[in-house]
Tab-separated table of C-alpha atoms and ligand atoms in Angstrom:
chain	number	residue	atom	x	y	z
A	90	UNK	CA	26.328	11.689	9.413
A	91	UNK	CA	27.425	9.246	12.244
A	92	UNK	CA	28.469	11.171	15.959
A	93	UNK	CA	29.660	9.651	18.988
A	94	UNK	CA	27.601	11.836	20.976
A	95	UNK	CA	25.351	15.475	20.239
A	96	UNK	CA	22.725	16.751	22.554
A	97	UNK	CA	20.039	15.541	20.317
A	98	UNK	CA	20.225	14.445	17.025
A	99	UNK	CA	17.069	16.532	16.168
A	100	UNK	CA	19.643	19.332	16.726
A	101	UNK	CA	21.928	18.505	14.420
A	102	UNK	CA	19.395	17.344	11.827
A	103	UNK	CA	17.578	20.897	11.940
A	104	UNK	CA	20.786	22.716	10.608
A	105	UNK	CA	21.249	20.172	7.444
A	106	UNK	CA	19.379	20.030	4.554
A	107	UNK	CA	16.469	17.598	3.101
A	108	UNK	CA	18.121	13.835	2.526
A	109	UNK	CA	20.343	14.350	5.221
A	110	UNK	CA	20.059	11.901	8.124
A	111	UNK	CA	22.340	11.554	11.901
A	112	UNK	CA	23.221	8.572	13.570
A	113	UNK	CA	24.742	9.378	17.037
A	114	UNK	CA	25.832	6.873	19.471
A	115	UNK	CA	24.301	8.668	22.644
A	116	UNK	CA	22.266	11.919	23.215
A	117	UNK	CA	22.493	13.817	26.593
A	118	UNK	CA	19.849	15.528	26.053
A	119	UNK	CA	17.369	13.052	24.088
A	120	UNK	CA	13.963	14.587	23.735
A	121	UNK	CA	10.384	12.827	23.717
A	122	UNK	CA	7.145	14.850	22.028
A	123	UNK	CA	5.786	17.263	24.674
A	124	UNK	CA	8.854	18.198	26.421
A	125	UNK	CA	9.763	14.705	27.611
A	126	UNK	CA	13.067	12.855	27.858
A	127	UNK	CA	14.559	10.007	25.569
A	128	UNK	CA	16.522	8.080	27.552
A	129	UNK	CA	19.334	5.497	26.326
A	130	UNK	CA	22.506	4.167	27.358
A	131	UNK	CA	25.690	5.013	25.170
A	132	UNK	CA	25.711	2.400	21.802
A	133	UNK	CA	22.069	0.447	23.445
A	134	UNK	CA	19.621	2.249	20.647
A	135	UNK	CA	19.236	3.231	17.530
A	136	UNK	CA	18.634	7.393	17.595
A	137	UNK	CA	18.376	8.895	14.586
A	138	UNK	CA	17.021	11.974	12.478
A	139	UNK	CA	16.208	11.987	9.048
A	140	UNK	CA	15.664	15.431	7.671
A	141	UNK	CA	12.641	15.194	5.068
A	142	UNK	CA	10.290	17.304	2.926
A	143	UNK	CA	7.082	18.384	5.141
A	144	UNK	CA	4.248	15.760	4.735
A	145	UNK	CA	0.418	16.597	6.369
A	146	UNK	CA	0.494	12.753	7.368
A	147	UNK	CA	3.876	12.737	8.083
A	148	UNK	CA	4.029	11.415	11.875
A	149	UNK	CA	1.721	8.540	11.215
A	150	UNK	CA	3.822	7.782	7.952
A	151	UNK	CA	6.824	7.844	9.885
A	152	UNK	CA	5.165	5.257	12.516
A	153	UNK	CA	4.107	3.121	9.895
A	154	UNK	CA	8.081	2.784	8.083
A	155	UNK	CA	9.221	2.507	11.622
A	156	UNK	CA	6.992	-0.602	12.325
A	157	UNK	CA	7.872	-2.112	9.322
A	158	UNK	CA	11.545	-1.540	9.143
A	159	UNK	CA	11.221	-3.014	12.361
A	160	UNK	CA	9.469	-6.348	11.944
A	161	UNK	CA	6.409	-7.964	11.756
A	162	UNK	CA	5.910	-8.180	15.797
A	163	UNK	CA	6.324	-4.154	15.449
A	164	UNK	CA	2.736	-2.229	16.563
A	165	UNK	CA	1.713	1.402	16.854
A	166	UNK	CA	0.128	3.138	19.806
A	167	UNK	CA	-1.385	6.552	19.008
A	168	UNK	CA	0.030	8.342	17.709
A	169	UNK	CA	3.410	6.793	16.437
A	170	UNK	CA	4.471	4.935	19.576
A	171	UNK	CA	6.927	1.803	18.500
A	172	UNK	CA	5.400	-1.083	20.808
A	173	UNK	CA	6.460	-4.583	20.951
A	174	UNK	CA	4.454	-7.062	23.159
A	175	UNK	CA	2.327	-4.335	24.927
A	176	UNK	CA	5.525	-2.647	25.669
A	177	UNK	CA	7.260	0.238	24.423
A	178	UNK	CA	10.350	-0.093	22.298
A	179	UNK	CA	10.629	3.320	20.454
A	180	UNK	CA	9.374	7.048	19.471
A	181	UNK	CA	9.424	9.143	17.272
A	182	UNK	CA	9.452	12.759	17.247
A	183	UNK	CA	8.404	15.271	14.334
A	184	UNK	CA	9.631	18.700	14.742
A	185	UNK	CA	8.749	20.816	11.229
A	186	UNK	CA	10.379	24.326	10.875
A	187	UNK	CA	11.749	26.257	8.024
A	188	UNK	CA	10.290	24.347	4.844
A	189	UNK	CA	11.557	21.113	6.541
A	190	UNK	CA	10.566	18.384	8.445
A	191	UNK	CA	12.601	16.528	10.937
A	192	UNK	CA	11.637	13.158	12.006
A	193	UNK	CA	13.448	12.011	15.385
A	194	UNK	CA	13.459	8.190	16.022
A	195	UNK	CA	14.603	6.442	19.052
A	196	UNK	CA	14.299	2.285	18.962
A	197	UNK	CA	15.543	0.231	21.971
A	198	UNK	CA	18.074	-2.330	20.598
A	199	UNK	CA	20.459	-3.711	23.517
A	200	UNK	CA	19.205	-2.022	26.447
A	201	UNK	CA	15.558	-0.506	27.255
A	202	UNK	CA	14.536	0.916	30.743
A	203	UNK	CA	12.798	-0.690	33.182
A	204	UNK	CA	8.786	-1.783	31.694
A	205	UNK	CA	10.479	-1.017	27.856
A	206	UNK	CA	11.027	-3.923	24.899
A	207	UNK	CA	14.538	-3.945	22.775
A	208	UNK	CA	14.600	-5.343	19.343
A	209	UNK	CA	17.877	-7.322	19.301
A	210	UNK	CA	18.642	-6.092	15.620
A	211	UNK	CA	22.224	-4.415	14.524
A	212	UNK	CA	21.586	-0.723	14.451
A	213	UNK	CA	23.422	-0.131	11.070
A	214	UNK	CA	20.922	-2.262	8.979
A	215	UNK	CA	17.607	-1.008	10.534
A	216	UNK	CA	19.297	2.625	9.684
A	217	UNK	CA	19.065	0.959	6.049
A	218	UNK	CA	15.777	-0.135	6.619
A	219	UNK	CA	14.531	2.776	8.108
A	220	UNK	CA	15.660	5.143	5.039
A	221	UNK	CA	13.806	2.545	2.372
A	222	UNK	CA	10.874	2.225	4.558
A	223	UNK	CA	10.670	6.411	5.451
A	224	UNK	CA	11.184	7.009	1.325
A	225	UNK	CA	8.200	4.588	0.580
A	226	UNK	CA	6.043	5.840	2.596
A	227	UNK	CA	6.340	9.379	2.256
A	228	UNK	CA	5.317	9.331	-1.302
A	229	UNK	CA	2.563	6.627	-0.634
A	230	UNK	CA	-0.875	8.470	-0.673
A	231	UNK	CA	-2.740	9.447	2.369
A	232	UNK	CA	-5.247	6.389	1.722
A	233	UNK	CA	-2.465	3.632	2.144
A	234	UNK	CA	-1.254	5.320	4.901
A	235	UNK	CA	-4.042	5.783	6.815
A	236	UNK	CA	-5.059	1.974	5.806
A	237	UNK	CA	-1.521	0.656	6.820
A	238	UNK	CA	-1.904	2.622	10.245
A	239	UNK	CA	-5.116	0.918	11.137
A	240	UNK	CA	-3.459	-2.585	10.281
A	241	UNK	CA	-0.564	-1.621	12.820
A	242	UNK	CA	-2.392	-0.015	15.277
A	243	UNK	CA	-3.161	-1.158	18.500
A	244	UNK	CA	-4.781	1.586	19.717
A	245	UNK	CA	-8.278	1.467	17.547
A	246	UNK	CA	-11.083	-0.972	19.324
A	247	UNK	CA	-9.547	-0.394	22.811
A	248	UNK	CA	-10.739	1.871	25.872
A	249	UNK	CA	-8.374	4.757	25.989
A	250	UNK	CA	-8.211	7.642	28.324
A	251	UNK	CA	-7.498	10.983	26.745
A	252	UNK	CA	-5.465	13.727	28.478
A	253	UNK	CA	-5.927	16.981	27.117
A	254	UNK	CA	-4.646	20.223	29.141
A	255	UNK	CA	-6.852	20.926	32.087
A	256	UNK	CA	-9.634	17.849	30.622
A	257	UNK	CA	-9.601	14.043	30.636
A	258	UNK	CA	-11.880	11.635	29.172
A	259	UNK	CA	-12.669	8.049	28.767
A	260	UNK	CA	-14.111	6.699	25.495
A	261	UNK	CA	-13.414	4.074	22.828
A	262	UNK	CA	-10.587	4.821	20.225
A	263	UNK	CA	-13.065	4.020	16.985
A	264	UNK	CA	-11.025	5.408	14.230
A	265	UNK	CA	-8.261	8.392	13.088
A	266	UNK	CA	-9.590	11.063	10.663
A	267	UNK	CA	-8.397	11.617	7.614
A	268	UNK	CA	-5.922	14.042	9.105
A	269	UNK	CA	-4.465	11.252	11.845
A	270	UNK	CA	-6.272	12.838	14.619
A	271	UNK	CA	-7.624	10.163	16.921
A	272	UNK	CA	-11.631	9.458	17.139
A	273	UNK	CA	-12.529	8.925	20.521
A	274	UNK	CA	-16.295	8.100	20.848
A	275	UNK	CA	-16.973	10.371	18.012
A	276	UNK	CA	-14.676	13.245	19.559
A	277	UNK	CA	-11.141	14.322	17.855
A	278	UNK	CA	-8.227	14.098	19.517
A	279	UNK	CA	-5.419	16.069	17.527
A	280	UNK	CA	-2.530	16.246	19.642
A	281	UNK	CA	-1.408	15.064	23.391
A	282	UNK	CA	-1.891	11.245	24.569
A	283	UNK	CA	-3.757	8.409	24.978
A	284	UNK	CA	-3.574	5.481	27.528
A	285	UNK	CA	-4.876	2.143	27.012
A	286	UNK	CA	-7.356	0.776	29.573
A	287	UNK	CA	-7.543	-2.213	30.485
A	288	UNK	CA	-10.319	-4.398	28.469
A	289	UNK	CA	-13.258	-5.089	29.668
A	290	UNK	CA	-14.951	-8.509	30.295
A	291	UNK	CA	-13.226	-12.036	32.184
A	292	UNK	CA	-12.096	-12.942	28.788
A	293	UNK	CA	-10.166	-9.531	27.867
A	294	UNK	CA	-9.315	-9.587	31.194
A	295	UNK	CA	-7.438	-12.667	31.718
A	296	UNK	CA	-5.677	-11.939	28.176
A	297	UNK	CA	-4.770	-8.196	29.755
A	298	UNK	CA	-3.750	-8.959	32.626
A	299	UNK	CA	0.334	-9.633	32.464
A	300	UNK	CA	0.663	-6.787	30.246
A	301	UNK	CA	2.102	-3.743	32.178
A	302	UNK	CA	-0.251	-0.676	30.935
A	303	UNK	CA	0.929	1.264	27.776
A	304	UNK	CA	1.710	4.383	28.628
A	305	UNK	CA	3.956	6.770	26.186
B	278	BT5	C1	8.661	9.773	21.981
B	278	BT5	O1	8.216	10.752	22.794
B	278	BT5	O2	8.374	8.597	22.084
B	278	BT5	C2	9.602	10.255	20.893
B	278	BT5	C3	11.025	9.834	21.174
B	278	BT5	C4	11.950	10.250	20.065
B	278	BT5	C5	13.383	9.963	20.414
B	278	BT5	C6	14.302	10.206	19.252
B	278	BT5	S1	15.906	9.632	19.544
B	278	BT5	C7	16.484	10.420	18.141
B	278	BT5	C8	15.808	11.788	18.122
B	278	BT5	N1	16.550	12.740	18.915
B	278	BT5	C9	15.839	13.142	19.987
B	278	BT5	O3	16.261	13.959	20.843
B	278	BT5	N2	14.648	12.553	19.997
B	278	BT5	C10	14.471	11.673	18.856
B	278	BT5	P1	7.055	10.576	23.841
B	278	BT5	O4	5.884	9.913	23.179
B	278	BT5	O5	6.898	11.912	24.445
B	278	BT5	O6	7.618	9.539	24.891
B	278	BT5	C11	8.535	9.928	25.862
B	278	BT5	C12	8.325	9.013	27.055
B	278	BT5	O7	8.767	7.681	26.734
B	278	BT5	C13	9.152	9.426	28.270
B	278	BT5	O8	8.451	10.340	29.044
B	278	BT5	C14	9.352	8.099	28.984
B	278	BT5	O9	8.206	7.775	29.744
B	278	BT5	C15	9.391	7.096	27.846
B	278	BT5	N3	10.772	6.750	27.458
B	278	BT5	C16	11.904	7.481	27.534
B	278	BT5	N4	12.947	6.814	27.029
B	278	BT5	C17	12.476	5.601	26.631
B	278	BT5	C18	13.056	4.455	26.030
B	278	BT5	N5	14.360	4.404	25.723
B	278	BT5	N6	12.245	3.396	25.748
B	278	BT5	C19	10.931	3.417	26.047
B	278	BT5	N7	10.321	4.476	26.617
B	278	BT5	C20	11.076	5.557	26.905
């Protein structure tokens, strides 16, 4: 289903059944995870939502099609954070409710804000690629995904800070659990954020140092 323009496409998406995907052409009221804004010019991203059968790894799958419909530049920041070049060029957003799962993505393409990367790419074939990609990897196992997710991520190896409500932390992002929760020097971290820090040492450092921090 292709609109001109719809609140959110998660809200259209919620009231169709499982296959069904929208395409609008602007959102007014584009939502992030956590009760954030997506923000995009009219026609300058691709914002879509593809309604699919519930999936425990589902969000991490989703990241992982996303990257890959996307390119091979394409990385993921915990937890499904699109990033190109140490910046950020799309989300994604998985809202599951009545037997159903919808999966929200947002991808730069003409026009990011300020600090965000675009991808350059006509919107109608990464649509295409992003319903082959989200297919495969929905009925890959857990194991592949979690092993494709550590091959995209950019996240694992780095200093992170962790917000959680009312606590922050600093650790090392060493690994995600089998159920895509982040391991942050040996604690989980199941929902919420992380930000990369900057790396350590004159070498990291000088390689860190024109990338504007990460933060989704
Ligand atoms: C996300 O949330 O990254 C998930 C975004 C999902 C958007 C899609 S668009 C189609 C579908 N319909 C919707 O209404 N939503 C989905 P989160 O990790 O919470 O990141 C949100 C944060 O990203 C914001 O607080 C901003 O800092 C930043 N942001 C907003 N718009 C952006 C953009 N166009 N490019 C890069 N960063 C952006």
């Amino acid at each position: 289903m292709r609109l001109a323009s719809v609140t959110s496409t998660q809200e259209v998406a919620r009231d169709l059944p499982i296959g069904a995907v929208v395409v609008a052409d602007h959102q007014t009221a584009g939502r992030g995870r956590l009760d954030r804004q997506w923000v995009a010019p009219p026609g300058g991203a691709l914002l879509a939502s593809f309604v699919l059968e519930p999936h425990p790894l589902l969000s991490l799958a989703a990241g992982v099609a996303a990257a890959e419909a996307c390119g091979p530049d394409v990385r993921l920041k915990w937890p499904n954070d699109l990033m190109l070049r140490g910046r950020k060029l799309g989300g994604i957003l998985v809202e599951v409710s009545g037997g159903k799962a919808v999966v929200g993505i947002g991808i730069n393409l003409t026009s990011a804000p300020p600090g965000a990367a675009r991808l350059g790419l006509p919107r109608d074939d990464l649509v295409e690629r992003l319903r082959a990609k989200l297919a495969a990897w929905t009925s890959a196992s857990s194991s592949q995904i979690l092993a494709r997710w550590r091959q995209l991520s950019v996240t694992l190896g780095r200093r992170v800070r962790v917000e959680l409500p009312g606590h922050t932390f600093e650790g090392t992002a060493e690994d995600i659990a089998e159920d895509g929760a982040l391991l942050v020097d040996g604690q989980r971290v199941g929902a919420g954020d992380v930000i990369h820090l900057r790396q350590r040492g004159p070498v990291a450092r000088s390689r860190a140092a024109p990338r504007p921090s990460a933060r989704g």
